[in-house]
Coordinates of C-alpha atoms and ligand atoms in Angstrom, one line a residue:
M1 CA 84.1 94.4 80.9
T2 CA 87.7 94.7 79.7
E3 CA 87.3 97.6 77.4
R4 CA 89.3 100.6 78.3
K5 CA 87.5 103.4 80.1
T6 CA 88.6 107.0 80.0
P7 CA 90.0 107.4 83.5
R8 CA 89.3 110.5 85.6
I9 CA 92.9 111.6 86.2
V10 CA 93.9 114.4 88.6
P11 CA 97.2 116.2 88.0
L12 CA 99.9 115.5 90.5
V13 CA 100.5 118.1 93.2
D14 CA 104.0 117.4 94.4
L15 CA 103.9 117.1 98.1
R16 CA 107.4 115.5 98.4
S17 CA 109.2 118.6 99.4
A18 CA 106.9 119.4 102.3
S19 CA 107.9 118.1 105.6
L20 CA 107.0 118.3 109.3
R21 CA 109.4 119.3 112.0
T22 CA 110.6 116.8 114.5
P23 CA 109.5 118.1 117.9
A24 CA 112.4 120.1 119.5
A25 CA 111.9 118.2 122.7
A26 CA 113.5 115.2 121.0
F27 CA 116.9 116.8 121.4
A28 CA 116.7 118.4 124.8
A29 CA 118.5 116.4 127.5
D30 CA 115.6 116.3 129.9
T31 CA 113.0 115.2 127.4
Q32 CA 114.9 112.7 125.3
I33 CA 113.1 109.4 124.7
V34 CA 115.2 106.3 125.0
A35 CA 114.1 103.2 123.0
T36 CA 112.6 100.5 125.2
G37 CA 110.5 98.6 122.7
L38 CA 107.4 99.9 124.5
L39 CA 106.6 103.0 122.5
T40 CA 102.9 103.9 122.0
D41 CA 101.1 106.8 120.3
T42 CA 98.3 109.0 121.6
Q43 CA 95.8 106.2 121.0
Q44 CA 98.0 103.6 122.9
R45 CA 98.9 102.0 119.6
P46 CA 102.4 100.4 119.6
L47 CA 104.9 100.6 116.8
R48 CA 105.3 97.2 115.3
D49 CA 105.4 97.4 111.5
L50 CA 107.7 99.4 109.3
R51 CA 107.2 99.7 105.5
I52 CA 110.2 101.0 103.6
S53 CA 109.9 102.3 100.1
V54 CA 113.2 101.7 98.3
T55 CA 112.3 103.4 95.0
D56 CA 109.7 105.7 93.6
R57 CA 110.0 104.1 90.1
C58 CA 108.0 101.4 88.6
N59 CA 107.8 99.5 85.4
F60 CA 104.0 99.2 85.6
R61 CA 101.4 102.0 85.4
C62 CA 98.5 100.5 87.3
N63 CA 95.8 102.9 86.8
Y64 CA 94.8 103.0 90.5
C65 CA 98.4 103.9 91.6
M66 CA 100.5 105.5 88.9
P67 CA 98.2 106.5 86.0
K68 CA 100.3 106.9 82.9
E69 CA 98.8 110.2 82.1
V70 CA 100.4 111.6 85.2
F71 CA 103.5 109.4 85.6
D72 CA 104.6 110.0 82.0
K73 CA 108.1 110.6 80.5
D74 CA 108.2 114.1 82.0
H75 CA 107.5 113.0 85.5
Q76 CA 110.4 113.9 87.8
Y77 CA 111.5 110.9 89.8
L78 CA 113.8 111.5 92.8
P79 CA 117.5 111.8 91.9
H80 CA 119.7 109.1 93.2
S81 CA 121.4 111.4 95.7
A82 CA 118.0 112.0 97.3
L83 CA 117.4 108.3 98.1
L84 CA 118.5 106.8 101.4
S85 CA 121.5 104.6 100.9
F86 CA 121.3 101.0 102.2
E87 CA 123.4 102.0 105.1
E88 CA 121.1 104.9 106.0
I89 CA 118.0 102.6 105.7
T90 CA 119.6 100.0 107.9
R91 CA 120.6 102.6 110.5
L92 CA 117.0 103.9 110.7
A93 CA 115.6 100.4 110.7
K94 CA 117.7 99.6 113.7
V95 CA 116.2 102.6 115.6
F96 CA 112.6 101.6 114.7
V97 CA 113.3 98.0 115.7
A98 CA 114.7 99.2 119.1
H99 CA 111.3 101.0 119.5
G100 CA 109.4 97.7 119.0
V101 CA 109.1 97.1 115.3
Q102 CA 108.9 93.3 114.5
K103 CA 108.1 93.3 110.9
I104 CA 109.7 95.1 107.9
R105 CA 108.2 95.2 104.5
L106 CA 110.2 96.5 101.5
T107 CA 108.0 98.2 98.9
G108 CA 107.9 101.1 96.5
G109 CA 107.4 101.8 93.5
E110 CA 108.7 98.4 92.4
P111 CA 111.3 97.4 95.0
L112 CA 113.0 94.9 92.7
L113 CA 114.0 97.7 90.4
R114 CA 116.4 99.1 93.1
K115 CA 119.9 98.0 92.2
N116 CA 121.5 95.4 94.5
I117 CA 118.4 95.2 96.7
E118 CA 119.8 91.9 98.0
R119 CA 122.5 93.8 99.8
L120 CA 119.9 95.7 101.8
I121 CA 118.1 92.5 102.6
E122 CA 121.3 91.0 103.9
Q123 CA 121.8 94.0 106.2
L124 CA 118.2 94.0 107.4
S125 CA 118.1 90.3 108.0
A126 CA 120.9 90.6 110.5
L127 CA 118.7 92.8 112.8
R128 CA 117.0 91.3 115.9
T129 CA 113.8 92.4 117.6
V130 CA 114.1 93.7 121.2
E131 CA 113.2 90.1 122.3
G132 CA 116.2 88.9 120.3
R133 CA 114.2 87.2 117.5
P134 CA 114.8 87.6 113.7
L135 CA 112.5 90.2 112.1
D136 CA 109.6 89.2 109.9
L137 CA 111.2 90.4 106.7
T138 CA 109.1 90.6 103.6
L139 CA 108.7 92.4 100.3
T140 CA 105.7 93.5 98.1
T141 CA 106.3 93.2 94.4
N142 CA 104.4 93.3 91.1
G143 CA 106.2 90.0 90.3
S144 CA 107.7 91.1 87.0
L145 CA 111.3 90.4 88.0
L146 CA 110.6 87.7 90.5
A147 CA 111.3 84.7 88.3
R148 CA 114.8 86.1 87.8
K149 CA 115.4 87.2 91.4
A150 CA 113.6 84.8 93.7
R151 CA 116.6 82.6 94.6
A152 CA 119.0 85.5 95.2
L153 CA 116.4 87.2 97.5
K154 CA 116.0 84.0 99.5
A155 CA 119.7 83.6 99.8
A156 CA 120.1 87.2 101.0
G157 CA 117.7 86.4 103.9
L158 CA 114.2 87.5 102.7
Q159 CA 111.6 85.3 104.3
R160 CA 108.6 85.7 102.1
V161 CA 107.0 87.8 99.4
T162 CA 103.6 89.3 98.6
V163 CA 102.9 89.5 94.9
S164 CA 100.3 91.9 93.5
L165 CA 98.1 90.3 90.8
D166 CA 94.8 91.8 89.7
G167 CA 93.5 89.0 87.5
L168 CA 94.3 85.8 85.6
D169 CA 92.9 86.9 82.2
D170 CA 95.8 88.1 80.2
A171 CA 93.8 91.0 78.5
V172 CA 92.5 92.2 81.9
F173 CA 95.9 92.0 83.5
R174 CA 97.7 93.8 80.6
S175 CA 95.1 96.6 80.6
M176 CA 95.4 97.0 84.4
N177 CA 99.2 97.2 84.5
D178 CA 98.8 99.5 81.4
V179 CA 102.2 98.5 80.0
D180 CA 101.0 95.4 78.3
F181 CA 102.9 93.1 80.7
P182 CA 101.8 89.4 80.3
V183 CA 100.2 87.6 83.2
A184 CA 102.2 84.4 82.4
D185 CA 105.4 86.1 83.5
V186 CA 104.0 87.1 86.9
L187 CA 102.7 83.5 87.4
A188 CA 106.2 82.2 86.6
G189 CA 107.5 84.6 89.2
I190 CA 105.1 83.3 91.8
E191 CA 106.2 79.7 91.0
A192 CA 109.8 80.7 91.3
A193 CA 109.2 82.3 94.7
Q194 CA 107.4 79.1 95.8
A195 CA 110.3 76.9 94.6
A196 CA 112.8 79.2 96.3
G197 CA 111.0 78.8 99.7
L198 CA 109.8 82.5 99.9
G199 CA 106.6 81.5 101.7
P200 CA 104.0 81.6 102.8
I201 CA 103.3 83.7 99.7
K202 CA 100.5 86.2 99.7
I203 CA 98.8 87.5 96.6
N204 CA 97.2 91.0 96.7
M205 CA 94.3 91.6 94.2
V206 CA 92.9 95.1 94.1
V207 CA 89.3 94.9 93.1
K208 CA 87.9 97.7 91.0
R209 CA 84.2 97.5 90.2
G210 CA 83.6 97.5 86.5
T211 CA 87.2 96.5 85.8
N212 CA 88.1 93.1 87.3
E213 CA 85.4 91.8 89.6
H214 CA 84.8 89.0 87.1
Q215 CA 88.4 87.8 88.0
I216 CA 87.5 87.2 91.7
L217 CA 86.3 83.6 91.3
P218 CA 88.9 82.5 88.8
M219 CA 91.6 83.8 91.1
A220 CA 90.0 82.1 94.1
R221 CA 89.8 78.7 92.3
R222 CA 93.3 79.0 91.0
F223 CA 94.9 79.6 94.4
M224 CA 92.6 77.5 96.6
G225 CA 94.7 74.6 98.0
S226 CA 98.0 76.0 96.7
G227 CA 99.4 77.1 100.0
I228 CA 99.2 80.7 98.8
V229 CA 96.9 83.2 100.6
L230 CA 94.9 85.3 98.2
R231 CA 93.8 88.7 99.6
F232 CA 91.3 91.0 98.1
I233 CA 91.9 94.7 98.6
E234 CA 89.3 97.4 98.4
Y235 CA 90.3 100.0 95.9
M236 CA 91.4 102.9 98.1
D237 CA 91.5 106.7 97.8
V238 CA 95.3 106.8 98.3
G239 CA 97.2 109.5 96.6
A240 CA 95.3 112.2 94.7
T241 CA 95.9 111.3 91.0
N242 CA 93.9 108.1 90.4
G243 CA 90.5 109.8 90.2
W244 CA 89.1 107.5 92.9
R245 CA 85.3 107.2 93.2
M246 CA 83.3 105.3 95.7
N247 CA 81.2 103.6 93.1
E248 CA 84.3 101.8 91.8
V249 CA 84.9 100.3 95.3
M250 CA 83.6 96.7 95.7
P251 CA 83.0 96.2 99.4
S252 CA 84.8 93.2 100.8
A253 CA 81.5 91.9 102.2
E254 CA 80.4 91.5 98.5
V255 CA 83.6 89.7 97.6
V256 CA 83.1 87.2 100.4
Q257 CA 79.5 86.6 99.5
L258 CA 80.4 86.0 95.8
I259 CA 83.0 83.4 96.7
H260 CA 81.0 81.8 99.5
A261 CA 78.1 81.2 97.0
E262 CA 80.5 78.9 95.0
L263 CA 83.2 77.9 97.5
P264 CA 81.8 77.9 101.0
L265 CA 83.8 79.9 103.6
V266 CA 84.1 80.1 107.3
Q267 CA 85.4 83.1 109.2
L268 CA 88.8 82.6 111.0
E269 CA 90.3 84.4 114.0
P270 CA 92.8 87.2 113.2
S271 CA 96.4 85.8 113.3
N272 CA 97.7 88.8 115.3
P273 CA 96.7 92.2 116.6
G274 CA 97.0 94.9 114.0
E275 CA 96.3 92.4 111.2
T276 CA 94.8 94.3 108.3
A277 CA 93.1 91.3 106.6
E278 CA 90.0 89.6 107.8
R279 CA 90.6 85.9 107.3
W280 CA 88.2 83.4 105.8
G281 CA 88.9 79.6 105.4
Y282 CA 87.6 77.3 102.7
A283 CA 85.1 74.9 104.4
D284 CA 84.9 71.1 104.1
A285 CA 81.6 69.2 103.7
A286 CA 80.9 69.5 107.4
G287 CA 81.3 73.3 107.4
Q288 CA 84.6 73.3 109.2
H289 CA 87.8 75.0 107.9
D290 CA 89.7 72.6 105.7
Q291 CA 93.4 73.4 106.2
A292 CA 94.4 71.7 103.0
L293 CA 92.2 74.1 101.0
G294 CA 93.7 77.1 102.8
E295 CA 92.2 80.6 103.2
I296 CA 91.7 84.0 101.7
G297 CA 91.8 87.5 103.2
V298 CA 89.9 90.6 102.6
I299 CA 91.3 94.1 103.3
S300 CA 88.4 96.5 103.8
S301 CA 90.3 99.8 104.1
V302 CA 87.4 101.7 102.8
T303 CA 84.3 100.1 104.2
Q304 CA 85.6 99.0 107.6
A305 CA 88.2 101.2 109.1
F306 CA 90.9 99.4 111.1
C307 CA 92.8 102.5 112.5
G308 CA 92.1 101.4 116.1
D309 CA 95.0 99.0 116.0
C310 CA 97.1 100.4 113.2
N311 CA 100.7 99.9 114.2
R312 CA 102.4 100.8 110.9
A313 CA 104.9 103.5 110.0
R314 CA 106.1 104.2 106.5
L315 CA 109.6 105.4 105.5
S316 CA 109.7 107.1 102.1
T317 CA 112.4 106.6 99.5
E318 CA 114.1 109.8 100.6
G319 CA 113.8 109.2 104.3
K320 CA 110.6 110.8 105.5
V321 CA 108.5 109.0 108.0
Y322 CA 104.7 109.0 107.4
L323 CA 102.4 108.0 110.2
C324 CA 99.4 107.2 107.9
L325 CA 98.9 106.0 104.3
F326 CA 96.8 109.1 103.8
A327 CA 99.2 111.6 105.3
A328 CA 100.1 114.7 103.3
Q329 CA 103.4 115.2 105.0
G330 CA 106.2 113.2 106.6
Y331 CA 108.9 113.9 109.1
D332 CA 112.3 114.3 107.5
L333 CA 114.7 111.8 109.1
R334 CA 117.2 112.0 106.3
A335 CA 118.0 115.6 107.3
L336 CA 118.9 114.2 110.8
L337 CA 121.0 111.4 109.4
R338 CA 122.9 113.7 107.1
A339 CA 123.4 116.2 109.9
E340 CA 125.2 113.5 111.8
A341 CA 122.6 113.0 114.5
S342 CA 123.7 110.5 117.2
E343 CA 121.8 107.2 117.7
A344 CA 120.3 108.6 120.8
D345 CA 119.0 111.7 118.8
L346 CA 117.5 109.4 116.1
A347 CA 115.8 107.2 118.7
S348 CA 114.5 110.2 120.5
A349 CA 113.2 111.8 117.3
V350 CA 111.3 108.6 116.3
G351 CA 110.0 108.3 119.9
H352 CA 108.6 111.8 119.9
I353 CA 107.1 111.5 116.4
W354 CA 105.3 108.3 117.2
Q355 CA 104.2 109.4 120.7
G356 CA 102.5 112.4 119.1
R357 CA 100.7 110.3 116.5
T358 CA 96.9 110.9 116.2
D359 CA 96.2 109.6 112.7
R360 CA 93.1 107.7 111.9
Y361 CA 92.1 108.7 108.5
S362 CA 89.9 105.7 107.5
E363 CA 87.8 106.0 110.6
L364 CA 87.3 109.7 110.0
R365 CA 86.5 109.1 106.3
S366 CA 83.8 106.6 107.3
A367 CA 82.1 109.4 109.2
L368 CA 82.1 111.5 106.1
A369 CA 80.0 111.3 102.9
P370 CA 81.1 108.8 100.3
D371 CA 83.6 110.4 97.9
A372 CA 84.4 113.0 100.6
G373 CA 88.1 112.1 100.6
S374 CA 88.6 112.3 96.9
G375 CA 89.7 115.9 96.6
M376 CA 92.1 115.9 99.6
R377 CA 95.9 116.4 99.2
R378 CA 98.0 113.4 100.2
V379 CA 101.2 111.8 99.1
E380 CA 101.2 109.2 96.4
M381 CA 101.2 105.5 97.2
S382 CA 104.1 104.8 94.8
Y383 CA 106.2 107.3 96.9
I384 CA 105.6 105.9 100.4
G385 CA 104.7 102.3 99.4
G386 CA 101.6 100.3 100.2
Ligands
LIG1 N1 105.0 97.7 93.1 C1 104.7 96.8 94.2 C2 103.4 96.1 94.0 O1 102.6 96.5 93.2 O2 103.2 95.1 94.7 C3 104.8 97.4 95.6 C4 104.2 98.8 95.7 S1 102.5 98.9 95.5 C5 102.2 100.6 95.8 C6 101.9 98.1 97.0 C7 100.5 97.6 97.0 O3 99.6 98.7 96.9 C8 100.1 96.7 95.8 O4 99.6 95.5 96.3 C9 99.0 97.5 95.1 O5 98.1 96.7 94.5 C10 98.5 98.3 96.2 N2 97.8 99.6 95.8 C11 98.3 100.6 95.0 N3 97.3 101.5 94.8 C12 96.2 101.1 95.4 C13 94.9 101.6 95.6 N4 94.5 102.8 95.0 N5 94.0 100.9 96.3 C14 94.3 99.7 96.9 N6 95.6 99.2 96.8 C15 96.5 99.8 96.1
LIG2 FE1 103.8 99.9 90.3 FE2 102.9 98.6 92.3 FE3 101.9 101.0 91.8 FE4 101.3 99.0 90.2 S1 100.8 99.1 92.3 S2 102.0 101.0 89.6 S3 103.2 97.8 90.3 S4 104.0 100.6 92.4
LIG3 FE1 96.6 103.3 109.7 FE2 96.0 105.6 108.5 FE3 95.2 103.3 107.4 FE4 94.0 104.3 109.6 S1 94.0 105.2 107.6 S2 94.7 102.1 109.2 S3 95.8 105.2 110.7 S4 97.3 103.9 107.7

């Protein structure tokens, strides 16, 4: 199962320079939108969740995200001057929060590679929601630098982390990250995060059929009762370079069945609207959820679309806002920032962009043939973050 397969890699078509225009109405006095925290899109979906990519670089080459045949030594990463500064990120984050965002997730690339990320966390942790509450501030990481950084991240104001981990078997893990990184170091990072109080910790495992499905049960056993929520993610057709094929997707329903046969599960209510994961709790002998054993989540982005309550926007490393993980183009907010737009102009731009949002890619993909999405152009996950 662990032998290396020849991946079907598609060359990168660079979509980073393409961008959409902010509607002109955003800047006209009579059509300006003021932030009230009540913004909704064309499908009545509110804006609640902002994912900020702080770097397009990564020290891993997970085959499903940054295949090393494409992201090689000749790949052109963004120059430092193209990245949003921490001050620019915080300024935009404030605008999104004024429109109703409650949760900010830092991502990438590998966010812990961005120098002095703690400074950004300090600035973001000072923001308050429109109701005056602290934001839910979190970060998704491959865990490689977590053992070293967990305490400083907590001290800066980060509340919790999600760590990506695709298996416990060292050989499987090394082959999936494709840079020979040992699993023990990520496990040490997870322990350091727990010790630093960066919880509740979540672990994301991307399941690729034929690659790591035999790691599902060992992972479930390892994290059951640990206070950590393990989430299984269907391998998605994000980006265009990973050679995605439907037959490599293991539907979440199969993951649940596999675990349930060994470790009985009961379905739990969603914790909040827009929640991407379906929750399953480990059951006690009476078939009731045993809180001490905890829960798992499954994220069925391919087999069960959840666009209906998708409340997420994504801000790329260079300041473009993407309204869907599968979008080909984003709206360039950096151009506005650097043209010295006022706070009112920025708020109105974000307002118009979200109000016009129609995206529901996964729902539409479900209506198409399997594999139908695989040739479409869209921006890479490592550029806009997961
Ligand atoms: N480098 C960090 C990490 O790996 O946690 C953050 C960025 S990564 C793009 C965010 C998440 O996207 C990770 O949990 C990763 O496993 C997931 N991801 C990347 N490509 C994916 C794909 N093709 N299908 C499903 N999940 C994917
Ligand atoms: Fe890097 Fe994360 Fe993508 Fe893996 S999933 S290549 S760790 S950005
Ligand atoms: Fe949201 Fe796009 Fe994913 Fe649908 S496909 S849930 S709109 S990000």
